[in-house]
Amino acid sequence: MTGTRALSKFWMLTNDFTQNPFPVLEYVRRESPVRELSMPGGGRAWVVTRYEDAKAALADPRLSRDIHVHFRLMSQRSGRLLTPPAEEANHLANVEPPRHTPLRRAISFAFTPRRAEALRPKVEQIADELLDALVAGPVPDLITGYADPLPVITIAELMGVPASAWPDFLRWSAALRSYSPTDGSGVLDANIQELSSFMAELIARKEREGGEDLLSALIHAAPERRLTPTEILSTGFALMTGGNDTTASLVGGVISALLTHPAQRAELLASPARWGKSMDELIRYVSPISNALQRVTTEPVELGGVTIPSGEVVIISVMSTNRDEEQFPDHPDRLDLDRHKPAHLSFGFGIHYCSGAHMAKVITEIAARRLFERFPDVRLAVDPAELRYQQNVVVRPLEALPVHL
């Protein structure tokens, strides 16, 4: 995109942007890399689009992820008191040091790459069972029948949730995707309460019986790494929301990319050892995360030559950073499985780097590999131009991915 372009004040929130964001982001990176965005209902945010500025913002303690800071700002803007539910207020993504430090230490000790790798056989089993079910349908949708349920069931298994409760987990996960602190219907609150009650009972059972799962590891950790029951409950909610949504978006995006890039798909199928090595480039290209979780400035911060006042929302466009020509000078709009060190920001940077990054890669690798191994002739049932993305300020999920197996 070249020349001058007039953008709506809601430029990042339009459906046109959702469906094809990259030309707009290329323009913004060049012309105004830290750009103002008007928010529905009033207020504004500042969008950071260049890789180096984004990396600096993600590591800057003056850009806060403390959920109480965010809710105070929302209360000021809405004119009514809003308070975060305990289930959302006590996990890594929503706190800052000093509270963040012991939480990070405890989670990192329990949620290890080794634990993720140990789940490979189970993830393969779940993937195969979901694929078996898809065969019976006339035109399978790889989103509703595969990309969405696979992370939910896997994370439930990771936490030691019995298989009998997986259908409820699928329902709760779908409800939590729609959660808004300003929703007044009570429906979402009811789902949160159901999940909270279930998790509290599960935690109590793990306290009595233990096990090899993540919840048991957190509950029975050494005293210096032990979390409170509320923190463990909140961590479970974080996995149910951020973990599921991010990984579902990633699975759908990677499969879609390989369906439309047959040469790269053939490379991977011919050399299975390349799957793991190619995952970062696939993630960079797909950009399953549209934007990092929003920050609020606690004092004035200069980014990209723009001074952002205190008390402002900052949106870090991960999609934009993953196509930044300065960081990825060799055709960033291409999927290149031989790209040297594609250091994307999809899992964040700094103290809020995603603890579940390795788990997400394992699930995505297995999901794509098992699909294409079992159905090497799978193809899209629609023209790629007909695929549509859901509007979402954090993740970038496809609405549907219909295929012929």
Short mmCIF file of C-alpha atoms in Angstrom, two decimals:
data_model
loop_
_atom_site.label_atom_id
_atom_site.label_comp_id
_atom_site.label_asym_id
_atom_site.label_seq_id
_atom_site.Cartn_x
_atom_site.Cartn_y
_atom_site.Cartn_z
CA MET A 1 0.00 0.00 0.00
CA THR A 2 1.44 3.34 -1.03
CA GLY A 3 0.43 6.97 -0.90
CA THR A 4 -1.91 8.68 1.51
CA ARG A 5 -4.92 6.86 2.92
CA ALA A 6 -7.72 8.27 5.06
CA LEU A 7 -8.52 5.88 7.91
CA SER A 8 -11.66 5.83 10.02
CA LYS A 9 -11.17 6.82 13.64
CA PHE A 10 -12.31 3.26 14.41
CA TRP A 11 -9.89 1.92 11.77
CA MET A 12 -8.84 -1.24 13.62
CA LEU A 13 -12.38 -2.17 14.68
CA THR A 14 -14.02 -2.43 11.25
CA ASN A 15 -14.98 -5.66 9.53
CA ASP A 16 -12.92 -4.67 6.48
CA PHE A 17 -9.85 -4.50 8.70
CA THR A 18 -10.67 -7.84 10.34
CA GLN A 19 -10.84 -9.59 6.98
CA ASN A 20 -7.70 -8.03 5.47
CA PRO A 21 -5.61 -6.17 8.08
CA PHE A 22 -2.14 -6.40 6.58
CA PRO A 23 -2.28 -3.65 3.91
CA VAL A 24 -3.64 -1.20 6.49
CA LEU A 25 -1.01 -2.19 9.05
CA GLU A 26 1.75 -1.79 6.46
CA TYR A 27 0.54 1.76 5.83
CA VAL A 28 0.28 2.58 9.55
CA ARG A 29 3.75 1.20 10.29
CA ARG A 30 5.16 3.55 7.68
CA GLU A 31 3.09 6.70 8.25
CA SER A 32 2.14 6.75 11.96
CA PRO A 33 3.52 3.69 13.76
CA VAL A 34 1.98 4.72 17.10
CA ARG A 35 -1.53 5.73 16.13
CA GLU A 36 -4.65 6.81 17.99
CA LEU A 37 -7.79 4.64 17.84
CA SER A 38 -11.25 5.74 18.98
CA MET A 39 -13.11 3.18 21.06
CA PRO A 40 -16.85 2.42 20.84
CA GLY A 41 -18.69 4.10 23.67
CA GLY A 42 -16.02 6.76 24.10
CA GLY A 43 -12.37 6.95 25.02
CA ARG A 44 -9.35 6.13 22.94
CA ALA A 45 -6.41 3.77 22.72
CA TRP A 46 -2.93 3.98 21.21
CA VAL A 47 -1.90 1.28 18.75
CA VAL A 48 1.78 0.27 18.54
CA THR A 49 2.64 -1.35 15.20
CA ARG A 50 6.44 -1.60 14.80
CA TYR A 51 8.38 -4.58 16.13
CA GLU A 52 11.01 -2.71 18.13
CA ASP A 53 8.45 -0.33 19.67
CA ALA A 54 6.21 -3.28 20.55
CA LYS A 55 9.06 -5.19 22.14
CA ALA A 56 9.95 -2.14 24.22
CA ALA A 57 6.31 -1.68 25.24
CA LEU A 58 5.91 -5.33 26.28
CA ALA A 59 8.94 -5.00 28.58
CA ASP A 60 8.09 -1.55 30.02
CA PRO A 61 6.76 -1.70 33.62
CA ARG A 62 4.97 1.62 33.06
CA LEU A 63 2.55 -0.20 30.77
CA SER A 64 0.53 -2.15 33.30
CA ARG A 65 -1.32 -5.47 33.00
CA ASP A 66 -2.68 -5.12 36.55
CA ILE A 67 -6.39 -5.90 36.13
CA HIS A 68 -7.33 -3.47 38.91
CA VAL A 69 -5.70 -0.61 36.98
CA HIS A 70 -7.74 -1.59 33.93
CA PHE A 71 -11.02 -1.82 35.81
CA ARG A 72 -10.46 1.57 37.45
CA LEU A 73 -10.07 3.09 33.99
CA MET A 74 -13.18 1.28 32.72
CA SER A 75 -15.11 2.52 35.75
CA GLN A 76 -14.09 6.10 35.03
CA ARG A 77 -15.11 5.82 31.39
CA SER A 78 -18.41 4.02 32.01
CA GLY A 79 -19.49 6.13 34.98
CA ARG A 80 -20.16 3.09 37.17
CA LEU A 81 -18.06 0.96 39.47
CA LEU A 82 -16.73 -2.19 37.80
CA THR A 83 -14.73 -4.78 39.74
CA PRO A 84 -12.89 -7.80 38.35
CA PRO A 85 -14.11 -11.26 39.38
CA ALA A 86 -11.67 -13.11 41.63
CA GLU A 87 -11.39 -15.82 38.99
CA GLU A 88 -9.81 -13.30 36.62
CA ALA A 89 -7.87 -11.17 39.09
CA ASN A 90 -5.33 -13.63 40.46
CA HIS A 91 -3.41 -15.15 37.58
CA LEU A 92 -0.17 -14.29 35.81
CA ALA A 93 -1.58 -12.33 32.89
CA ASN A 94 -3.49 -9.90 35.12
CA VAL A 95 -0.99 -9.01 37.85
CA GLU A 96 2.31 -7.17 38.01
CA PRO A 97 5.34 -7.45 40.33
CA PRO A 98 5.71 -7.97 43.20
CA ARG A 99 2.64 -10.29 43.05
CA HIS A 100 3.61 -11.55 39.60
CA THR A 101 7.05 -12.86 40.61
CA PRO A 102 6.08 -15.76 42.93
CA LEU A 103 3.16 -16.67 40.65
CA ARG A 104 5.49 -16.89 37.66
CA ARG A 105 7.96 -19.00 39.61
CA ALA A 106 5.26 -21.45 40.68
CA ILE A 107 3.64 -21.74 37.26
CA SER A 108 6.97 -22.14 35.46
CA PHE A 109 7.95 -24.98 37.80
CA ALA A 110 4.69 -26.86 37.19
CA PHE A 111 3.89 -25.98 33.57
CA THR A 112 7.08 -27.22 31.92
CA PRO A 113 7.93 -28.23 28.33
CA ARG A 114 8.46 -31.74 29.70
CA ARG A 115 4.85 -31.86 30.93
CA ALA A 116 3.68 -30.65 27.51
CA GLU A 117 5.79 -33.27 25.71
CA ALA A 118 4.45 -36.01 27.97
CA LEU A 119 0.95 -35.20 26.72
CA ARG A 120 1.81 -35.90 23.05
CA PRO A 121 0.27 -39.41 22.96
CA LYS A 122 -2.94 -38.13 24.56
CA VAL A 123 -3.15 -35.14 22.19
CA GLU A 124 -2.70 -37.50 19.23
CA GLN A 125 -5.48 -39.73 20.57
CA ILE A 126 -7.85 -36.77 21.01
CA ALA A 127 -6.98 -35.43 17.55
CA ASP A 128 -7.66 -38.82 15.94
CA GLU A 129 -10.98 -39.18 17.74
CA LEU A 130 -12.09 -35.75 16.55
CA LEU A 131 -10.99 -36.55 12.99
CA ASP A 132 -12.91 -39.85 13.15
CA ALA A 133 -16.05 -37.91 14.05
CA LEU A 134 -15.50 -35.46 11.17
CA VAL A 135 -15.49 -38.24 8.57
CA ALA A 136 -19.18 -38.88 9.21
CA GLY A 137 -20.20 -35.33 8.26
CA PRO A 138 -21.06 -34.19 4.72
CA VAL A 139 -18.79 -31.10 4.64
CA PRO A 140 -16.63 -31.09 7.78
CA ASP A 141 -15.83 -27.75 9.43
CA LEU A 142 -12.32 -27.93 10.86
CA ILE A 143 -13.03 -25.05 13.23
CA THR A 144 -16.10 -26.26 15.13
CA GLY A 145 -15.18 -29.94 14.80
CA TYR A 146 -11.42 -29.81 15.33
CA ALA A 147 -9.56 -26.55 16.03
CA ASP A 148 -11.97 -25.38 18.76
CA PRO A 149 -12.49 -28.59 20.77
CA LEU A 150 -8.93 -29.96 20.57
CA PRO A 151 -7.31 -27.34 22.88
CA VAL A 152 -10.27 -27.39 25.30
CA ILE A 153 -10.14 -31.16 25.74
CA THR A 154 -6.33 -31.18 25.90
CA ILE A 155 -6.20 -28.47 28.57
CA ALA A 156 -8.92 -30.26 30.52
CA GLU A 157 -6.74 -33.39 30.37
CA LEU A 158 -3.70 -31.34 31.43
CA MET A 159 -5.57 -30.10 34.51
CA GLY A 160 -6.85 -33.57 35.42
CA VAL A 161 -10.51 -32.95 34.53
CA PRO A 162 -12.39 -36.25 34.13
CA ALA A 163 -13.57 -37.04 30.60
CA SER A 164 -17.20 -36.99 31.74
CA ALA A 165 -16.89 -33.22 32.30
CA TRP A 166 -15.37 -32.40 28.89
CA PRO A 167 -18.73 -31.47 27.30
CA ASP A 168 -19.29 -28.94 30.09
CA PHE A 169 -15.79 -27.58 29.54
CA LEU A 170 -16.56 -27.06 25.86
CA ARG A 171 -19.72 -25.14 26.80
CA TRP A 172 -17.99 -23.03 29.45
CA SER A 173 -15.10 -22.25 27.13
CA ALA A 174 -17.49 -20.98 24.45
CA ALA A 175 -19.26 -18.80 27.04
CA LEU A 176 -16.02 -17.33 28.40
CA ARG A 177 -15.00 -16.24 24.89
CA SER A 178 -17.91 -13.79 25.02
CA TYR A 179 -17.26 -12.44 28.52
CA SER A 180 -17.51 -8.68 28.97
CA PRO A 181 -17.39 -6.84 32.31
CA THR A 182 -20.15 -4.53 31.09
CA ASP A 183 -22.57 -7.34 30.13
CA GLY A 184 -25.73 -7.07 32.18
CA SER A 185 -27.61 -10.19 31.08
CA GLY A 186 -26.32 -12.44 33.85
CA VAL A 187 -25.88 -15.35 31.43
CA LEU A 188 -22.11 -15.09 31.34
CA ASP A 189 -21.91 -14.62 35.10
CA ALA A 190 -23.92 -17.83 35.52
CA ASN A 191 -21.44 -19.75 33.35
CA ILE A 192 -18.52 -18.31 35.31
CA GLN A 193 -20.17 -19.38 38.56
CA GLU A 194 -20.76 -22.91 37.23
CA LEU A 195 -17.15 -23.25 36.15
CA SER A 196 -15.90 -21.71 39.38
CA SER A 197 -17.90 -24.19 41.47
CA PHE A 198 -16.68 -27.11 39.38
CA MET A 199 -13.05 -25.98 39.62
CA ALA A 200 -13.31 -25.42 43.39
CA GLU A 201 -14.60 -28.99 43.84
CA LEU A 202 -11.91 -30.36 41.53
CA ILE A 203 -9.18 -28.51 43.45
CA ALA A 204 -10.53 -29.88 46.74
CA ARG A 205 -10.42 -33.41 45.32
CA LYS A 206 -6.86 -32.93 44.06
CA GLU A 207 -5.87 -31.71 47.52
CA ARG A 208 -7.11 -35.02 48.96
CA GLU A 209 -6.00 -37.41 46.24
CA GLY A 210 -3.29 -35.74 44.15
CA GLY A 211 -2.27 -36.97 40.71
CA GLU A 212 0.11 -36.39 37.80
CA ASP A 213 -1.79 -33.40 36.39
CA LEU A 214 -1.01 -29.67 36.44
CA LEU A 215 -3.50 -28.80 39.19
CA SER A 216 -2.01 -31.45 41.48
CA ALA A 217 1.48 -30.13 40.77
CA LEU A 218 0.38 -26.63 41.80
CA ILE A 219 -1.54 -27.80 44.87
CA HIS A 220 1.20 -30.08 46.20
CA ALA A 221 4.18 -27.87 45.33
CA ALA A 222 6.91 -27.11 47.86
CA PRO A 223 5.83 -24.41 50.36
CA GLU A 224 7.93 -21.69 48.71
CA ARG A 225 6.17 -22.33 45.38
CA ARG A 226 2.68 -23.04 46.64
CA LEU A 227 -0.20 -20.90 45.38
CA THR A 228 -3.34 -20.02 47.30
CA PRO A 229 -6.59 -21.79 46.35
CA THR A 230 -7.82 -18.55 44.73
CA GLU A 231 -4.64 -18.28 42.67
CA ILE A 232 -4.96 -21.89 41.54
CA LEU A 233 -8.60 -21.32 40.60
CA SER A 234 -7.68 -18.17 38.69
CA THR A 235 -4.89 -20.02 36.88
CA GLY A 236 -7.43 -22.61 35.76
CA PHE A 237 -9.60 -19.83 34.36
CA ALA A 238 -6.61 -18.36 32.51
CA LEU A 239 -5.95 -21.70 30.85
CA MET A 240 -9.63 -22.01 29.93
CA THR A 241 -9.75 -18.58 28.31
CA GLY A 242 -6.35 -17.46 27.03
CA GLY A 243 -5.03 -20.98 26.53
CA ASN A 244 -8.02 -22.27 24.61
CA ASP A 245 -8.69 -19.22 22.45
CA THR A 246 -5.07 -18.66 21.46
CA THR A 247 -4.43 -22.29 20.57
CA ALA A 248 -7.73 -22.73 18.71
CA SER A 249 -6.92 -19.64 16.63
CA LEU A 250 -3.42 -20.99 16.00
CA VAL A 251 -4.60 -24.48 14.99
CA GLY A 252 -7.18 -23.13 12.56
CA GLY A 253 -4.77 -20.59 11.12
CA VAL A 254 -1.91 -23.04 10.57
CA ILE A 255 -4.17 -25.62 8.92
CA SER A 256 -5.67 -22.94 6.68
CA ALA A 257 -2.18 -21.70 5.71
CA LEU A 258 -1.02 -25.19 4.79
CA LEU A 259 -4.20 -25.86 2.81
CA THR A 260 -3.37 -22.82 0.68
CA HIS A 261 0.39 -23.52 0.52
CA PRO A 262 0.65 -27.03 -0.97
CA ALA A 263 4.41 -26.85 -1.58
CA GLN A 264 5.15 -26.12 2.08
CA ARG A 265 2.69 -28.81 3.17
CA ALA A 266 4.46 -31.34 0.93
CA GLU A 267 7.82 -30.36 2.46
CA LEU A 268 6.56 -31.07 5.96
CA LEU A 269 4.90 -34.37 5.05
CA ALA A 270 8.08 -35.53 3.30
CA SER A 271 10.23 -34.67 6.32
CA PRO A 272 8.27 -35.04 9.60
CA ALA A 273 11.24 -33.81 11.64
CA ARG A 274 10.68 -30.35 10.14
CA TRP A 275 7.31 -29.84 11.83
CA GLY A 276 8.76 -28.66 15.12
CA LYS A 277 11.44 -26.53 13.47
CA SER A 278 8.88 -24.85 11.19
CA MET A 279 6.37 -23.99 13.88
CA ASP A 280 7.69 -20.51 14.69
CA GLU A 281 7.56 -19.44 11.04
CA LEU A 282 4.02 -20.81 10.75
CA ILE A 283 3.02 -18.88 13.88
CA ARG A 284 4.66 -15.69 12.61
CA TYR A 285 2.89 -15.95 9.27
CA VAL A 286 -0.52 -16.88 10.70
CA SER A 287 -0.44 -14.41 13.64
CA PRO A 288 -3.10 -16.14 15.77
CA ILE A 289 -2.89 -13.22 18.20
CA SER A 290 -4.18 -9.98 16.71
CA ASN A 291 -3.08 -7.84 19.64
CA ALA A 292 -1.38 -8.42 22.96
CA LEU A 293 -3.57 -8.06 26.04
CA GLN A 294 -4.14 -4.35 26.53
CA ARG A 295 -1.88 -2.28 28.75
CA VAL A 296 -2.63 0.93 30.67
CA THR A 297 0.05 3.59 31.11
CA THR A 298 0.76 4.45 34.75
CA GLU A 299 2.82 7.50 33.73
CA PRO A 300 3.68 9.20 30.43
CA VAL A 301 5.54 6.87 28.06
CA GLU A 302 7.27 7.70 24.78
CA LEU A 303 7.00 5.08 22.04
CA GLY A 304 7.96 5.60 18.42
CA GLY A 305 8.38 9.33 18.93
CA VAL A 306 4.88 9.72 20.44
CA THR A 307 4.33 10.56 24.10
CA ILE A 308 1.36 8.62 25.44
CA PRO A 309 -0.15 10.27 28.56
CA SER A 310 -0.71 8.47 31.83
CA GLY A 311 -3.98 6.57 32.19
CA GLU A 312 -4.26 5.58 28.52
CA VAL A 313 -4.96 2.22 26.92
CA VAL A 314 -2.16 0.83 24.75
CA ILE A 315 -2.80 -1.86 22.13
CA ILE A 316 0.24 -3.70 20.81
CA SER A 317 -0.49 -5.04 17.33
CA VAL A 318 1.21 -8.42 17.23
CA MET A 319 -0.12 -8.99 13.70
CA SER A 320 1.72 -5.90 12.55
CA THR A 321 5.00 -6.74 14.29
CA ASN A 322 5.02 -10.19 12.70
CA ARG A 323 5.01 -8.59 9.23
CA ASP A 324 7.38 -5.69 10.05
CA GLU A 325 9.78 -5.24 7.14
CA GLU A 326 12.52 -3.98 9.45
CA GLN A 327 12.47 -7.17 11.51
CA PHE A 328 11.71 -9.58 8.67
CA PRO A 329 13.29 -7.92 5.60
CA ASP A 330 13.00 -10.91 3.28
CA HIS A 331 9.36 -10.83 2.09
CA PRO A 332 7.53 -10.86 5.46
CA ASP A 333 4.24 -11.52 3.66
CA ARG A 334 5.47 -14.94 2.50
CA LEU A 335 5.44 -18.25 4.35
CA ASP A 336 9.09 -19.35 4.28
CA LEU A 337 9.81 -22.51 6.26
CA ASP A 338 13.55 -21.83 5.87
CA ARG A 339 13.36 -18.33 7.33
CA HIS A 340 16.25 -17.73 9.74
CA LYS A 341 15.13 -17.24 13.34
CA PRO A 342 11.58 -15.88 12.88
CA ALA A 343 11.46 -14.24 16.32
CA HIS A 344 7.74 -13.42 16.39
CA LEU A 345 5.93 -11.78 19.31
CA SER A 346 2.80 -13.95 19.22
CA PHE A 347 3.49 -15.31 22.71
CA GLY A 348 4.57 -11.95 24.10
CA PHE A 349 7.89 -10.81 25.50
CA GLY A 350 9.31 -10.10 28.95
CA ILE A 351 7.72 -11.16 32.21
CA HIS A 352 4.34 -11.78 30.58
CA TYR A 353 5.68 -14.20 27.96
CA CYS A 354 3.11 -16.98 27.65
CA SER A 355 3.82 -19.89 30.02
CA GLY A 356 1.84 -22.21 27.76
CA ALA A 357 3.72 -21.40 24.54
CA HIS A 358 5.29 -24.84 24.25
CA MET A 359 1.95 -26.54 24.93
CA ALA A 360 0.31 -24.48 22.18
CA LYS A 361 3.04 -25.49 19.73
CA VAL A 362 2.67 -29.17 20.61
CA ILE A 363 -1.11 -29.11 20.14
CA THR A 364 -0.84 -27.21 16.84
CA GLU A 365 1.90 -29.41 15.43
CA ILE A 366 -0.03 -32.59 16.22
CA ALA A 367 -3.33 -31.17 14.96
CA ALA A 368 -1.89 -30.21 11.56
CA ARG A 369 0.33 -33.26 11.18
CA ARG A 370 -2.40 -35.81 12.00
CA LEU A 371 -4.89 -34.12 9.66
CA PHE A 372 -2.54 -34.12 6.67
CA GLU A 373 -1.10 -37.57 7.40
CA ARG A 374 -4.53 -39.14 7.60
CA PHE A 375 -6.08 -37.11 4.78
CA PRO A 376 -3.28 -36.17 2.36
CA ASP A 377 -5.81 -35.10 -0.29
CA VAL A 378 -7.81 -32.81 2.01
CA ARG A 379 -8.79 -29.57 0.29
CA LEU A 380 -10.84 -26.48 0.98
CA ALA A 381 -14.54 -26.75 0.16
CA VAL A 382 -14.69 -23.03 -0.68
CA ASP A 383 -12.51 -20.52 -2.46
CA PRO A 384 -9.84 -19.19 -0.01
CA ALA A 385 -11.20 -15.67 -0.62
CA GLU A 386 -14.49 -16.77 0.99
CA LEU A 387 -12.90 -17.59 4.36
CA ARG A 388 -13.90 -15.10 7.05
CA TYR A 389 -12.36 -14.15 10.39
CA GLN A 390 -14.28 -13.40 13.57
CA GLN A 391 -14.00 -9.89 14.94
CA ASN A 392 -11.96 -10.13 18.12
CA VAL A 393 -9.59 -7.63 19.67
CA VAL A 394 -7.11 -10.27 20.92
CA VAL A 395 -7.20 -13.45 18.82
CA ARG A 396 -7.80 -13.96 15.08
CA PRO A 397 -9.97 -17.06 14.66
CA LEU A 398 -11.59 -18.19 11.43
CA GLU A 399 -15.40 -18.38 11.49
CA ALA A 400 -15.32 -21.70 9.63
CA LEU A 401 -12.94 -23.88 7.65
CA PRO A 402 -15.03 -26.23 5.47
CA VAL A 403 -13.07 -28.99 3.73
CA HIS A 404 -13.42 -32.10 1.62
CA LEU A 405 -11.54 -34.93 3.29
#
